[in-house]
């Protein structure tokens, strides 16, 4: 009985540590991250953290992987739950899901912090590349559906326009979480919608 339950318990403990590490990174940043911070957030000993993750980098990579998957799932859900017969409503929902709601948005703040590792780590670079590609795929689908139904008149290929939308929201998002007082979330949303209207020819966005 005890042995059968061990893998599930280990999985739960690993997930708890990943969650605690994500919380610690969001609060302290990567540069100041210590095993003690993760242990305190998880309510365990430092030895427990090291037992499951002898290398701190492996734990940080798991945090990044989980953050990417969770973020993508939330974006897909936003798209799926918008009216199926309304390409404009679906694209608008996708746009809304891609920007930080505040300068202290924990999800975007964590992702931007973790993306900083991409230049020094192939694993983090792969996750960042994957996130970008999958976001582009989401936008491409939204744009292609709108064009196929005659709601959108695209000024370029759906794939190229999707690249632009993802890059634009990434740029705005970075300024928002960096507390740029000149770019509030509401203003960034207005600018994103204006760009989307320009590339789709759809005034309903």
Coordinates of N, CA, C and O in Angstrom, one line a residue, residues 7-17:
X7 N 4.8 6.9 -5.7 CA 5.0 7.8 -6.9 C 4.0 9.0 -6.9 O 4.4 10.1 -7.3
X8 N 2.8 8.7 -6.5 CA 1.8 9.8 -6.5 C 2.2 10.9 -5.5 O 2.1 12.1 -5.8
X9 N 2.7 10.4 -4.3 CA 3.1 11.4 -3.3 C 4.4 12.2 -3.8 O 4.5 13.4 -3.5
X10 N 5.3 11.5 -4.5 CA 6.5 12.2 -5.0 C 6.1 13.2 -6.1 O 6.6 14.3 -6.1
X11 N 5.1 12.8 -6.9 CA 4.7 13.8 -7.9 C 4.0 15.0 -7.3 O 4.3 16.1 -7.7
X12 N 3.2 14.8 -6.3 CA 2.6 15.9 -5.6 C 3.6 16.8 -4.9 O 3.5 18.0 -4.9
X13 N 4.6 16.1 -4.3 CA 5.7 16.9 -3.6 C 6.5 17.7 -4.6 O 6.8 18.9 -4.4
X14 N 6.8 17.1 -5.8 CA 7.5 17.9 -6.8 C 6.7 19.1 -7.3 O 7.2 20.2 -7.5
X15 N 5.4 18.8 -7.5 CA 4.5 19.9 -8.0 C 4.4 21.0 -6.9 O 4.4 22.2 -7.3
X16 N 4.4 20.7 -5.7 CA 4.4 21.7 -4.6 C 5.7 22.5 -4.6 O 5.6 23.7 -4.4
X17 N 6.8 21.8 -4.8 CA 8.1 22.5 -4.9 C 8.1 23.5 -6.1 O 8.7 24.6 -6.0

